Tab-separated table of N, CA, C and O in Angstrom:
chain	number	residue	atom	x	y	z
A	5	MET	N	0.725	-1.094	-0.074
A	5	MET	CA	-0.006	0.036	-0.105
A	5	MET	C	0.999	1.385	0.060
A	5	MET	O	0.597	2.381	-0.267
A	6	LEU	N	2.186	1.082	0.584
A	6	LEU	CA	3.132	2.534	0.536
A	6	LEU	C	3.085	2.917	-0.830
A	6	LEU	O	3.003	4.268	-0.827
A	7	PRO	N	3.678	2.013	-1.808
A	7	PRO	CA	3.572	2.755	-3.138
A	7	PRO	C	2.694	3.663	-3.667
A	7	PRO	O	2.687	4.764	-4.156
A	8	VAL	N	1.198	3.179	-3.366
A	8	VAL	CA	0.175	3.951	-3.732
A	8	VAL	C	0.209	5.247	-2.861
A	8	VAL	O	-0.092	6.242	-3.641
A	9	LEU	N	0.443	5.275	-1.805
A	9	LEU	CA	0.356	6.387	-1.058
A	9	LEU	C	1.282	7.553	-1.568
A	9	LEU	O	1.276	8.742	-1.576
A	10	LEU	N	2.623	7.041	-1.795
A	10	LEU	CA	3.678	7.817	-2.103
A	10	LEU	C	3.356	8.426	-3.399
A	10	LEU	O	3.483	9.540	-3.704
A	11	LEU	N	2.625	7.596	-4.381
A	11	LEU	CA	2.398	8.035	-5.917
A	11	LEU	C	1.182	9.145	-5.665
A	11	LEU	O	1.325	10.189	-6.230
A	12	TYR	N	0.507	8.895	-5.115
A	12	TYR	CA	-0.689	9.701	-4.862
A	12	TYR	C	-0.981	10.865	-4.057
A	12	TYR	O	-1.503	11.688	-4.093
A	13	GLY	N	-0.113	10.742	-2.769
A	13	GLY	CA	-0.167	11.788	-1.843
A	13	GLY	C	-1.378	11.942	-1.312
A	13	GLY	O	-2.220	11.259	-1.122
A	14	LYS	N	-1.368	13.109	-0.465
A	14	LYS	CA	-2.452	13.418	0.742
A	14	LYS	C	-3.593	14.006	-0.118
A	14	LYS	O	-4.914	13.759	0.072
A	15	GLY	N	-3.517	14.594	-1.375
A	15	GLY	CA	-4.969	15.152	-1.986
A	15	GLY	C	-5.540	14.535	-3.000
A	15	GLY	O	-6.552	15.034	-3.424
A	16	ARG	N	-5.327	13.234	-2.931
A	16	ARG	CA	-6.040	12.252	-3.950
A	16	ARG	C	-7.160	11.583	-3.140
A	16	ARG	O	-6.963	11.205	-2.032
A	17	ASN	N	-8.095	11.274	-4.167
A	17	ASN	CA	-9.344	10.595	-3.431
A	17	ASN	C	-9.264	9.257	-3.684
A	17	ASN	O	-8.522	8.746	-4.366
A	18	MET	N	-10.242	8.500	-3.092
A	18	MET	CA	-10.356	7.006	-3.438
A	18	MET	C	-10.743	6.281	-4.655
A	18	MET	O	-9.914	5.442	-5.085
A	19	PHE	N	-11.237	7.350	-5.364
A	19	PHE	CA	-11.422	6.983	-6.903
A	19	PHE	C	-10.304	6.835	-7.444
A	19	PHE	O	-9.963	5.969	-8.474
A	20	GLU	N	-9.614	7.799	-7.262
A	20	GLU	CA	-7.991	7.757	-8.054
A	20	GLU	C	-7.351	6.660	-7.634
A	20	GLU	O	-6.669	5.863	-8.422
A	21	GLU	N	-7.249	5.993	-6.396
A	21	GLU	CA	-6.721	4.877	-6.080
A	21	GLU	C	-7.102	3.705	-6.452
A	21	GLU	O	-6.432	2.913	-6.766
A	22	ARG	N	-8.539	3.786	-6.528
A	22	ARG	CA	-9.187	2.520	-7.240
A	22	ARG	C	-8.679	2.556	-8.491
A	22	ARG	O	-8.434	1.365	-8.977
A	23	ASP	N	-8.773	3.378	-9.368
A	23	ASP	CA	-8.359	3.566	-10.849
A	23	ASP	C	-7.177	3.070	-10.867
A	23	ASP	O	-6.574	2.258	-11.753
A	24	TYR	N	-5.958	3.363	-10.001
A	24	TYR	CA	-4.721	3.099	-10.187
A	24	TYR	C	-4.561	1.557	-9.835
A	24	TYR	O	-3.894	0.824	-10.668
A	25	MET	N	-5.279	1.093	-8.789
A	25	MET	CA	-5.418	-0.295	-8.554
A	25	MET	C	-6.058	-1.104	-9.698
A	25	MET	O	-5.391	-2.319	-10.122
A	26	MET	N	-7.095	-0.704	-10.308
A	26	MET	CA	-7.627	-1.436	-11.655
A	26	MET	C	-6.596	-1.437	-12.541
A	26	MET	O	-6.543	-2.506	-13.104
A	27	ARG	N	-5.863	-0.393	-12.750
A	27	ARG	CA	-4.613	-0.408	-13.946
A	27	ARG	C	-3.600	-1.264	-13.619
A	27	ARG	O	-3.102	-2.040	-14.404
A	28	LEU	N	-3.249	-1.370	-12.415
A	28	LEU	CA	-2.371	-2.383	-11.864
A	28	LEU	C	-2.772	-3.704	-12.293
A	28	LEU	O	-1.849	-4.617	-12.742
A	29	VAL	N	-3.687	-4.041	-11.917
A	29	VAL	CA	-4.279	-5.408	-12.046
A	29	VAL	C	-4.430	-5.614	-13.535
A	29	VAL	O	-4.158	-6.797	-14.022
A	30	HIS	N	-4.912	-4.794	-14.197
A	30	HIS	CA	-5.026	-5.009	-15.804
A	30	HIS	C	-3.708	-5.271	-16.247
A	30	HIS	O	-3.632	-6.056	-17.126
A	31	GLU	N	-2.678	-4.600	-16.054
A	31	GLU	CA	-1.447	-4.740	-16.674
A	31	GLU	C	-0.672	-5.874	-16.131
A	31	GLU	O	0.009	-6.886	-16.781
A	32	LEU	N	-1.074	-6.422	-14.792
A	32	LEU	CA	-0.556	-7.790	-14.438
A	32	LEU	C	-1.219	-8.805	-15.173
A	32	LEU	O	-0.379	-9.753	-15.818
A	33	ILE	N	-2.468	-8.881	-15.553
A	33	ILE	CA	-3.231	-9.810	-16.375
A	33	ILE	C	-2.661	-9.608	-17.906
A	33	ILE	O	-2.224	-10.787	-18.477
A	34	ARG	N	-2.591	-8.460	-18.440
A	34	ARG	CA	-2.101	-8.243	-19.562
A	34	ARG	C	-0.634	-9.051	-19.818
A	34	ARG	O	-0.445	-9.572	-21.015
A	35	THR	N	0.208	-8.590	-18.989
A	35	THR	CA	1.683	-9.174	-19.052
A	35	THR	C	1.650	-10.513	-18.960
A	35	THR	O	2.299	-11.078	-19.916
A	36	LEU	N	1.086	-11.070	-17.949
A	36	LEU	CA	0.902	-12.586	-18.065
A	36	LEU	C	0.361	-13.372	-19.214
A	36	LEU	O	0.945	-14.046	-19.880
A	37	ILE	N	-0.743	-12.824	-19.666
A	37	ILE	CA	-1.315	-13.354	-20.911
A	37	ILE	C	-0.432	-13.056	-22.240
A	37	ILE	O	-0.124	-14.148	-23.156
A	38	ARG	N	0.146	-12.063	-22.416
A	38	ARG	CA	1.116	-11.649	-23.566
A	38	ARG	C	2.152	-12.564	-23.330
A	38	ARG	O	2.859	-13.383	-24.466
A	39	LEU	N	2.995	-12.789	-22.192
A	39	LEU	CA	4.307	-13.569	-21.973
A	39	LEU	C	4.000	-15.031	-22.321
A	39	LEU	O	4.740	-15.473	-22.922
A	40	ILE	N	2.925	-15.398	-21.691
A	40	ILE	CA	2.720	-16.968	-21.837
A	40	ILE	C	1.773	-17.423	-22.892
A	40	ILE	O	2.242	-18.465	-23.436
A	41	PHE	N	0.844	-16.721	-23.485
A	41	PHE	CA	-0.104	-17.012	-24.548
A	41	PHE	C	0.238	-16.242	-25.764
A	41	PHE	O	-0.412	-16.659	-26.804
A	42	GLY	N	1.032	-15.255	-25.656
A	42	GLY	CA	1.230	-14.430	-26.910
A	42	GLY	C	0.034	-13.532	-27.421
A	42	GLY	O	-0.223	-13.262	-28.664
A	43	ILE	N	-1.013	-13.210	-26.533
A	43	ILE	CA	-2.226	-12.654	-26.986
A	43	ILE	C	-2.056	-11.332	-26.171
A	43	ILE	O	-1.885	-11.228	-24.916
A	44	ASP	N	-2.526	-10.294	-26.919
A	44	ASP	CA	-2.862	-8.978	-26.286
A	44	ASP	C	-4.120	-8.776	-26.085
A	44	ASP	O	-4.887	-8.380	-26.919
A	45	ILE	N	-4.523	-8.664	-24.992
A	45	ILE	CA	-6.145	-8.470	-24.391
A	45	ILE	C	-6.520	-7.296	-24.546
A	45	ILE	O	-7.717	-7.092	-24.704
A	46	ASP	N	-5.602	-6.366	-25.249
A	46	ASP	CA	-6.034	-4.929	-25.434
A	46	ASP	C	-6.312	-4.768	-26.846
A	46	ASP	O	-6.883	-3.822	-27.451
A	47	GLN	N	-6.195	-5.831	-27.680
A	47	GLN	CA	-6.597	-6.066	-29.089
A	47	GLN	C	-7.975	-6.995	-29.263
A	47	GLN	O	-8.292	-7.838	-28.093
A	48	TYR	N	-8.334	-7.170	-30.440
A	48	TYR	CA	-9.550	-7.976	-30.445
A	48	TYR	C	-9.113	-9.529	-30.065
A	48	TYR	O	-8.227	-9.886	-30.908
A	49	ARG	N	-9.608	-10.183	-29.209
A	49	ARG	CA	-9.210	-11.445	-28.863
A	49	ARG	C	-10.136	-12.631	-29.242
A	49	ARG	O	-9.493	-13.837	-29.024
A	50	GLU	N	-11.126	-12.590	-29.511
A	50	GLU	CA	-12.054	-13.456	-29.960
A	50	GLU	C	-11.266	-14.827	-30.895
A	50	GLU	O	-11.501	-15.927	-30.650
A	51	LYS	N	-10.786	-14.226	-31.961
A	51	LYS	CA	-10.035	-15.264	-32.844
A	51	LYS	C	-8.890	-16.048	-32.462
A	51	LYS	O	-8.217	-16.954	-32.965
A	52	LYS	N	-8.121	-15.386	-31.051
A	52	LYS	CA	-7.020	-15.942	-30.619
A	52	LYS	C	-7.404	-16.751	-29.415
A	52	LYS	O	-6.351	-17.477	-29.153
A	53	VAL	N	-8.402	-16.742	-28.941
A	53	VAL	CA	-8.794	-17.373	-27.628
A	53	VAL	C	-9.440	-18.878	-27.992
A	53	VAL	O	-10.586	-18.762	-28.887
A	54	PRO	N	-9.113	-20.096	-27.971
A	54	PRO	CA	-9.803	-21.229	-27.942
A	54	PRO	C	-11.270	-21.275	-27.827
A	54	PRO	O	-11.676	-20.615	-26.859
A	55	ALA	N	-12.077	-21.836	-28.655
A	55	ALA	CA	-13.484	-21.821	-28.559
A	55	ALA	C	-13.768	-22.263	-27.339
A	55	ALA	O	-14.884	-21.782	-26.714
A	56	GLU	N	-13.253	-23.369	-26.896
A	56	GLU	CA	-13.523	-24.050	-25.483
A	56	GLU	C	-13.413	-22.978	-24.549
A	56	GLU	O	-14.261	-22.996	-23.636
A	57	ILE	N	-12.516	-22.222	-24.268
A	57	ILE	CA	-12.226	-21.339	-23.318
A	57	ILE	C	-13.193	-20.159	-23.529
A	57	ILE	O	-13.672	-19.665	-22.476
A	58	GLU	N	-13.507	-19.756	-24.739
A	58	GLU	CA	-14.307	-18.575	-24.874
A	58	GLU	C	-15.761	-18.973	-24.272
A	58	GLU	O	-16.479	-18.211	-23.683
A	59	GLU	N	-16.181	-20.210	-24.576
A	59	GLU	CA	-17.405	-20.783	-24.207
A	59	GLU	C	-17.610	-21.018	-22.592
A	59	GLU	O	-18.597	-20.478	-22.188
A	60	GLN	N	-16.575	-21.376	-21.844
A	60	GLN	CA	-16.585	-21.205	-20.529
A	60	GLN	C	-16.518	-19.899	-19.926
A	60	GLN	O	-16.986	-19.673	-19.068
A	61	TYR	N	-15.816	-19.045	-20.655
A	61	TYR	CA	-15.409	-17.762	-20.339
A	61	TYR	C	-16.962	-16.799	-20.372
A	61	TYR	O	-17.231	-16.113	-19.208
A	62	ARG	N	-17.738	-17.267	-21.357
A	62	ARG	CA	-19.113	-16.562	-21.476
A	62	ARG	C	-19.976	-17.257	-20.360
A	62	ARG	O	-20.633	-16.205	-19.732
A	63	LYS	N	-19.733	-18.531	-19.902
A	63	LYS	CA	-20.708	-18.898	-18.999
A	63	LYS	C	-20.217	-18.051	-17.562
A	63	LYS	O	-21.175	-17.794	-16.826
A	64	LEU	N	-18.833	-18.123	-17.318
A	64	LEU	CA	-18.613	-17.224	-16.133
A	64	LEU	C	-18.922	-15.955	-16.104
A	64	LEU	O	-19.293	-15.253	-15.049
A	65	LYS	N	-19.027	-15.261	-17.084
A	65	LYS	CA	-19.273	-13.768	-17.241
A	65	LYS	C	-20.661	-13.782	-16.937
A	65	LYS	O	-21.194	-12.784	-16.514
A	66	LYS	N	-21.500	-14.795	-17.551
A	66	LYS	CA	-23.011	-14.476	-17.168
A	66	LYS	C	-23.252	-14.778	-15.782
A	66	LYS	O	-23.992	-13.925	-15.326
A	67	MET	N	-22.611	-15.344	-14.983
A	67	MET	CA	-22.869	-15.590	-13.754
A	67	MET	C	-22.447	-14.681	-12.856
A	67	MET	O	-23.128	-14.123	-11.996
A	68	THR	N	-21.138	-14.086	-13.409
A	68	THR	CA	-20.846	-12.696	-12.764
A	68	THR	C	-21.910	-11.568	-12.917
A	68	THR	O	-22.173	-10.818	-12.001
A	69	GLU	N	-22.271	-11.401	-14.137
A	69	GLU	CA	-23.482	-10.308	-14.330
A	69	GLU	C	-24.297	-10.452	-13.487
A	69	GLU	O	-25.360	-9.654	-13.108
A	70	GLU	N	-24.981	-11.725	-13.223
A	70	GLU	CA	-26.130	-12.265	-12.139
A	70	GLU	C	-25.636	-11.979	-10.726
A	70	GLU	O	-26.601	-12.114	-10.064
A	71	GLY	N	-24.518	-11.716	-10.609
A	71	GLY	CA	-24.058	-11.256	-9.222
A	71	GLY	C	-23.535	-12.915	-8.601
A	71	GLY	O	-23.283	-12.662	-7.175
A	72	GLN	N	-23.279	-13.676	-9.170
A	72	GLN	CA	-22.867	-14.900	-8.730
A	72	GLN	C	-21.501	-15.075	-8.952
A	72	GLN	O	-20.882	-16.108	-9.457
A	73	ILE	N	-20.707	-13.895	-8.172
A	73	ILE	CA	-19.242	-14.019	-8.396
A	73	ILE	C	-18.586	-15.233	-7.727
A	73	ILE	O	-17.609	-15.771	-8.465
A	74	ASN	N	-18.793	-15.520	-6.527
A	74	ASN	CA	-18.038	-16.373	-5.669
A	74	ASN	C	-18.438	-17.955	-6.455
A	74	ASN	O	-17.675	-18.772	-6.457
A	75	GLU	N	-19.764	-18.132	-6.984
A	75	GLU	CA	-20.137	-19.278	-7.475
A	75	GLU	C	-19.376	-19.505	-8.737
A	75	GLU	O	-18.977	-20.583	-9.149
A	76	ALA	N	-19.308	-18.347	-9.615
A	76	ALA	CA	-18.318	-18.405	-10.766
A	76	ALA	C	-16.903	-18.845	-10.476
A	76	ALA	O	-16.343	-19.703	-11.162
A	77	GLU	N	-16.352	-18.229	-9.515
A	77	GLU	CA	-15.158	-18.603	-8.991
A	77	GLU	C	-14.892	-19.786	-8.652
A	77	GLU	O	-13.852	-20.661	-9.021
A	78	ASN	N	-15.794	-20.443	-7.967
A	78	ASN	CA	-15.858	-22.008	-7.415
A	78	ASN	C	-15.888	-22.850	-8.857
A	78	ASN	O	-15.116	-23.763	-8.773
A	79	LEU	N	-16.749	-22.378	-9.653
A	79	LEU	CA	-16.815	-23.378	-11.161
A	79	LEU	C	-15.453	-23.089	-11.583
A	79	LEU	O	-14.938	-24.293	-12.143
A	80	LEU	N	-14.983	-22.143	-11.801
A	80	LEU	CA	-13.554	-21.816	-12.354
A	80	LEU	C	-12.403	-22.695	-11.776
A	80	LEU	O	-11.676	-23.390	-12.352
A	81	SER	N	-12.619	-22.774	-10.686
A	81	SER	CA	-11.699	-23.672	-9.583
A	81	SER	C	-11.870	-25.070	-10.081
A	81	SER	O	-11.005	-25.681	-10.140
A	82	ASP	N	-13.019	-25.608	-9.977
A	82	ASP	CA	-13.213	-26.834	-10.614
A	82	ASP	C	-12.787	-27.339	-12.114
A	82	ASP	O	-12.280	-28.306	-12.140
A	83	TRP	N	-12.855	-26.383	-12.699
A	83	TRP	CA	-12.386	-26.454	-14.007
A	83	TRP	C	-10.714	-26.312	-14.377
A	83	TRP	O	-10.292	-26.949	-15.284
A	84	MET	N	-10.208	-25.820	-13.386
A	84	MET	CA	-8.678	-25.512	-13.458
A	84	MET	C	-8.025	-26.895	-13.424
A	84	MET	O	-8.092	-27.573	-12.400
A	85	ASP	N	-7.035	-27.295	-14.318
A	85	ASP	CA	-6.361	-28.335	-14.199
A	85	ASP	C	-4.871	-27.856	-14.589
A	85	ASP	O	-4.747	-27.455	-15.740
A	86	PRO	N	-4.034	-28.361	-13.686
A	86	PRO	CA	-2.585	-27.845	-14.118
A	86	PRO	C	-1.829	-28.393	-15.310
A	86	PRO	O	-1.032	-27.835	-15.855
A	87	ARG	N	-2.641	-29.289	-15.808
A	87	ARG	CA	-1.972	-29.840	-17.063
A	87	ARG	C	-2.257	-29.279	-18.332
A	87	ARG	O	-2.300	-29.623	-19.573
A	88	ASN	N	-3.674	-28.492	-18.196
A	88	ASN	CA	-4.273	-27.689	-19.132
A	88	ASN	C	-4.114	-26.227	-19.021
A	88	ASN	O	-4.831	-25.481	-18.444
A	89	ARG	N	-2.878	-25.870	-19.557
A	89	ARG	CA	-2.628	-24.301	-19.481
A	89	ARG	C	-3.585	-23.311	-20.149
A	89	ARG	O	-3.789	-22.273	-19.544
A	90	GLN	N	-4.631	-23.916	-20.715
A	90	GLN	CA	-5.652	-22.955	-21.384
A	90	GLN	C	-6.419	-22.573	-20.333
A	90	GLN	O	-7.128	-21.478	-20.259
A	91	GLN	N	-6.628	-23.293	-19.345
A	91	GLN	CA	-7.497	-23.029	-18.273
A	91	GLN	C	-6.878	-21.825	-17.348
A	91	GLN	O	-7.609	-20.968	-16.836
A	92	PHE	N	-5.539	-21.663	-17.475
A	92	PHE	CA	-4.992	-20.493	-16.810
A	92	PHE	C	-5.259	-19.301	-17.473
A	92	PHE	O	-5.595	-18.187	-16.864
A	93	LEU	N	-5.288	-19.443	-18.781
A	93	LEU	CA	-5.951	-18.273	-19.721
A	93	LEU	C	-7.347	-17.898	-19.203
A	93	LEU	O	-7.707	-16.711	-19.122
A	94	LEU	N	-8.197	-19.013	-19.084
A	94	LEU	CA	-9.669	-18.735	-18.754
A	94	LEU	C	-9.583	-17.906	-17.424
A	94	LEU	O	-10.278	-16.964	-17.040
A	95	ALA	N	-8.672	-18.386	-16.494
A	95	ALA	CA	-8.586	-17.874	-15.032
A	95	ALA	C	-8.247	-16.237	-15.276
A	95	ALA	O	-8.965	-15.321	-14.599
A	96	LEU	N	-7.235	-16.099	-15.933
A	96	LEU	CA	-6.826	-14.529	-16.323
A	96	LEU	C	-7.872	-13.886	-16.952
A	96	LEU	O	-8.229	-12.593	-16.547
A	97	LEU	N	-8.781	-14.315	-17.932
A	97	LEU	CA	-9.812	-13.536	-18.528
A	97	LEU	C	-10.866	-13.314	-17.518
A	97	LEU	O	-11.582	-12.230	-17.590
A	98	PHE	N	-11.173	-14.475	-16.708
A	98	PHE	CA	-12.154	-14.033	-15.729
A	98	PHE	C	-11.881	-13.051	-14.653
A	98	PHE	O	-12.555	-12.107	-14.395
A	99	TYR	N	-10.751	-13.008	-14.351
A	99	TYR	CA	-10.433	-11.882	-13.255
A	99	TYR	C	-10.224	-10.453	-14.020
A	99	TYR	O	-10.510	-9.776	-13.312
A	100	GLU	N	-9.868	-10.702	-15.162
A	100	GLU	CA	-9.859	-9.214	-15.894
A	100	GLU	C	-11.272	-8.813	-15.983
A	100	GLU	O	-11.577	-7.542	-15.768
A	101	GLY	N	-12.326	-9.609	-16.158
A	101	GLY	CA	-13.551	-9.166	-16.350
A	101	GLY	C	-14.105	-8.645	-15.016
A	101	GLY	O	-14.708	-7.741	-15.070
A	102	LEU	N	-13.742	-9.385	-14.028
A	102	LEU	CA	-14.117	-8.865	-12.696
A	102	LEU	C	-13.224	-7.461	-12.261
A	102	LEU	O	-13.991	-6.671	-11.636
A	103	ASN	N	-12.164	-7.477	-12.750
A	103	ASN	CA	-11.317	-6.175	-12.437
A	103	ASN	C	-11.965	-4.884	-13.121
A	103	ASN	O	-12.042	-4.023	-12.496
A	104	GLN	N	-12.846	-5.313	-14.088
A	104	GLN	CA	-13.536	-4.070	-14.816
A	104	GLN	C	-14.892	-3.400	-13.998
A	104	GLN	O	-15.447	-2.689	-14.611
A	105	LYS	N	-15.281	-4.519	-13.164
A	105	LYS	CA	-16.288	-4.094	-12.574
A	105	LYS	C	-16.363	-2.963	-11.478
A	105	LYS	O	-15.264	-2.717	-11.019
A	106	GLU	N	-17.219	-2.150	-11.074
A	106	GLU	CA	-17.253	-1.350	-10.303
A	106	GLU	C	-17.067	-1.559	-8.778
A	106	GLU	O	-17.612	-2.923	-8.577
A	107	ASP	N	-16.432	-0.711	-7.949
A	107	ASP	CA	-16.376	-1.546	-6.611
A	107	ASP	C	-17.877	-1.807	-5.898
A	107	ASP	O	-17.965	-2.633	-5.109
A	108	ASP	N	-18.702	-0.929	-6.106
A	108	ASP	CA	-20.048	-0.973	-5.517
A	108	ASP	C	-20.791	-2.316	-6.012
A	108	ASP	O	-21.287	-3.222	-5.239
A	109	PHE	N	-20.488	-2.683	-7.407
A	109	PHE	CA	-21.023	-4.254	-7.746
A	109	PHE	C	-20.325	-5.234	-6.855
A	109	PHE	O	-21.005	-6.160	-6.359
A	110	LEU	N	-19.059	-5.006	-6.927
A	110	LEU	CA	-18.344	-6.048	-6.355
A	110	LEU	C	-18.603	-6.232	-4.693
A	110	LEU	O	-19.003	-7.545	-4.170
A	111	THR	N	-18.714	-5.305	-4.044
A	111	THR	CA	-19.114	-5.235	-2.814
A	111	THR	C	-20.307	-5.643	-2.604
A	111	THR	O	-20.710	-6.513	-1.554
A	112	GLU	N	-21.429	-5.275	-3.271
A	112	GLU	CA	-22.693	-5.859	-3.261
A	112	GLU	C	-22.772	-7.476	-3.558
A	112	GLU	O	-23.602	-8.069	-2.691
A	113	HIS	N	-22.115	-7.730	-4.004
A	113	HIS	CA	-22.101	-9.288	-4.400
A	113	HIS	C	-20.843	-10.069	-3.481
A	113	HIS	O	-20.238	-11.030	-3.780
A	114	GLY	N	-20.503	-9.447	-2.524
A	114	GLY	CA	-19.521	-10.008	-1.534
A	114	GLY	C	-18.122	-10.370	-1.863
A	114	GLY	O	-17.424	-11.563	-1.756
A	115	TYR	N	-17.371	-9.367	-2.889
A	115	TYR	CA	-16.226	-9.582	-3.477
A	115	TYR	C	-15.430	-8.253	-3.414
A	115	TYR	O	-15.927	-7.357	-3.336
A	116	SER	N	-14.087	-8.650	-3.535
A	116	SER	CA	-13.093	-7.217	-3.556
A	116	SER	C	-12.058	-7.215	-4.405
A	116	SER	O	-11.898	-8.554	-4.910
A	117	ARG	N	-11.406	-6.055	-4.455
A	117	ARG	CA	-10.338	-6.098	-5.531
A	117	ARG	C	-9.144	-6.897	-4.894
A	117	ARG	O	-8.239	-7.353	-5.884
A	118	GLN	N	-9.338	-6.963	-3.643
A	118	GLN	CA	-8.007	-7.775	-3.024
A	118	GLN	C	-8.236	-9.282	-3.478
A	118	GLN	O	-7.145	-9.853	-3.722
A	119	GLU	N	-9.500	-9.742	-3.750
A	119	GLU	CA	-9.771	-11.004	-3.916
A	119	GLU	C	-9.583	-11.362	-5.270
A	119	GLU	O	-8.932	-12.599	-5.655
A	120	ILE	N	-9.600	-10.327	-6.160
A	120	ILE	CA	-9.051	-10.445	-7.641
A	120	ILE	C	-7.588	-10.795	-7.748
A	120	ILE	O	-7.093	-11.426	-8.204
A	121	ARG	N	-6.877	-9.901	-6.968
A	121	ARG	CA	-5.386	-9.983	-6.948
A	121	ARG	C	-5.068	-11.309	-6.271
A	121	ARG	O	-4.175	-11.992	-7.040
A	122	GLU	N	-5.514	-11.803	-5.266
A	122	GLU	CA	-5.448	-12.950	-4.702
A	122	GLU	C	-5.847	-14.087	-5.630
A	122	GLU	O	-4.945	-15.176	-5.799
A	123	GLY	N	-6.802	-14.034	-6.408
A	123	GLY	CA	-7.157	-15.154	-7.294
A	123	GLY	C	-6.287	-15.361	-8.470
A	123	GLY	O	-5.862	-16.391	-8.862
A	124	ILE	N	-5.678	-14.022	-8.865
A	124	ILE	CA	-4.828	-14.163	-10.006
A	124	ILE	C	-3.413	-14.762	-9.600
A	124	ILE	O	-3.122	-15.775	-10.321
A	125	VAL	N	-3.015	-14.418	-8.523
A	125	VAL	CA	-1.631	-14.911	-7.908
A	125	VAL	C	-1.802	-16.654	-7.590
A	125	VAL	O	-0.900	-17.211	-8.002
A	126	SER	N	-3.040	-16.965	-6.973
A	126	SER	CA	-3.155	-18.085	-6.796
A	126	SER	C	-3.250	-19.195	-8.046
A	126	SER	O	-2.821	-20.307	-8.051
A	127	ALA	N	-3.931	-18.533	-8.874
A	127	ALA	CA	-4.107	-19.135	-10.350
A	127	ALA	C	-2.827	-19.357	-11.037
A	127	ALA	O	-2.330	-20.558	-11.389
A	128	ALA	N	-2.090	-18.240	-10.879
A	128	ALA	CA	-0.582	-18.221	-11.348
A	128	ALA	C	0.259	-19.298	-10.777
A	128	ALA	O	1.063	-20.047	-11.343
A	129	GLY	N	0.112	-19.567	-9.457
A	129	GLY	CA	0.972	-20.441	-8.531
A	129	GLY	C	0.554	-21.933	-9.031
A	129	GLY	O	1.436	-22.746	-9.148
A	130	LEU	N	-0.907	-22.207	-9.287
A	130	LEU	CA	-1.002	-23.307	-9.897
A	130	LEU	C	-0.460	-23.896	-11.070
A	130	LEU	O	-0.149	-25.185	-11.376
A	131	TYR	N	-0.354	-23.053	-11.954
A	131	TYR	CA	0.263	-23.154	-13.240
A	131	TYR	C	1.902	-22.844	-13.333
A	131	TYR	O	2.611	-22.945	-14.321
A	132	GLY	N	2.467	-22.572	-12.081
A	132	GLY	CA	4.036	-22.478	-12.112
A	132	GLY	C	4.419	-21.095	-12.430
A	132	GLY	O	5.748	-20.736	-12.459
A	133	TYR	N	3.580	-20.064	-12.183
A	133	TYR	CA	3.917	-18.716	-12.576
A	133	TYR	C	3.781	-17.782	-11.164
A	133	TYR	O	3.635	-16.654	-11.388
A	134	GLY	N	3.577	-18.437	-10.096
A	134	GLY	CA	3.312	-17.761	-8.883
A	134	GLY	C	4.144	-16.553	-8.585
A	134	GLY	O	3.941	-15.490	-8.253
A	135	SER	N	5.574	-17.120	-8.752
A	135	SER	CA	6.576	-15.916	-8.419
A	135	SER	C	6.362	-14.853	-9.390
A	135	SER	O	6.546	-13.618	-8.997
A	136	MET	N	6.356	-14.983	-10.558
A	136	MET	CA	6.162	-13.744	-11.475
A	136	MET	C	4.942	-13.156	-11.061
A	136	MET	O	5.167	-11.776	-11.171
A	137	ALA	N	3.685	-13.531	-11.042
A	137	ALA	CA	2.669	-13.116	-10.576
A	137	ALA	C	2.900	-12.164	-9.292
A	137	ALA	O	2.278	-11.155	-9.193
A	138	GLU	N	3.389	-12.588	-8.291
A	138	GLU	CA	3.496	-11.955	-7.022
A	138	GLU	C	4.702	-10.768	-7.420
A	138	GLU	O	4.177	-9.912	-6.874
A	139	THR	N	5.524	-10.996	-8.136
A	139	THR	CA	6.545	-9.876	-8.287
A	139	THR	C	5.740	-8.772	-9.204
A	139	THR	O	5.835	-7.609	-8.574
A	140	PHE	N	4.971	-9.139	-9.948
A	140	PHE	CA	4.279	-7.852	-11.081
A	140	PHE	C	3.061	-7.611	-10.188
A	140	PHE	O	2.604	-6.259	-10.280
A	141	ALA	N	2.559	-8.308	-9.190
A	141	ALA	CA	1.315	-7.913	-8.152
A	141	ALA	C	1.643	-6.845	-7.132
A	141	ALA	O	0.975	-6.012	-6.637
A	142	GLU	N	3.059	-6.777	-6.662
A	142	GLU	CA	3.340	-5.865	-5.683
A	142	GLU	C	3.763	-4.460	-6.155
A	142	GLU	O	3.743	-4.044	-7.159
């Protein structure tokens, strides 16, 4: 938390800090996906993401939109297999989608920005990228 305070100083509000945190998480996810999968999520991704992953992502996104964030995360956990690296891509896309949600939406449905970060680091650890994710996440 110290780097955020040093960067923003006393005169900044919570919105600016939240925006900063959202950008950090986005760049963490973007970097991992780009390094590991060669996909830039800031570009059109549908043609680069395998159909199976895109279908699973749509299901998780629908659940998230309906406020079933924890249930969607549990389903994601069930799907994750350390032998299938594509599931790591799915996890990163899922957390990127959550990262785009407003704080009020997350809070209303029992979720936090810290949980997004922890989910990314946990998924990265399952696939052998834990230290990389932790380094980028700090």
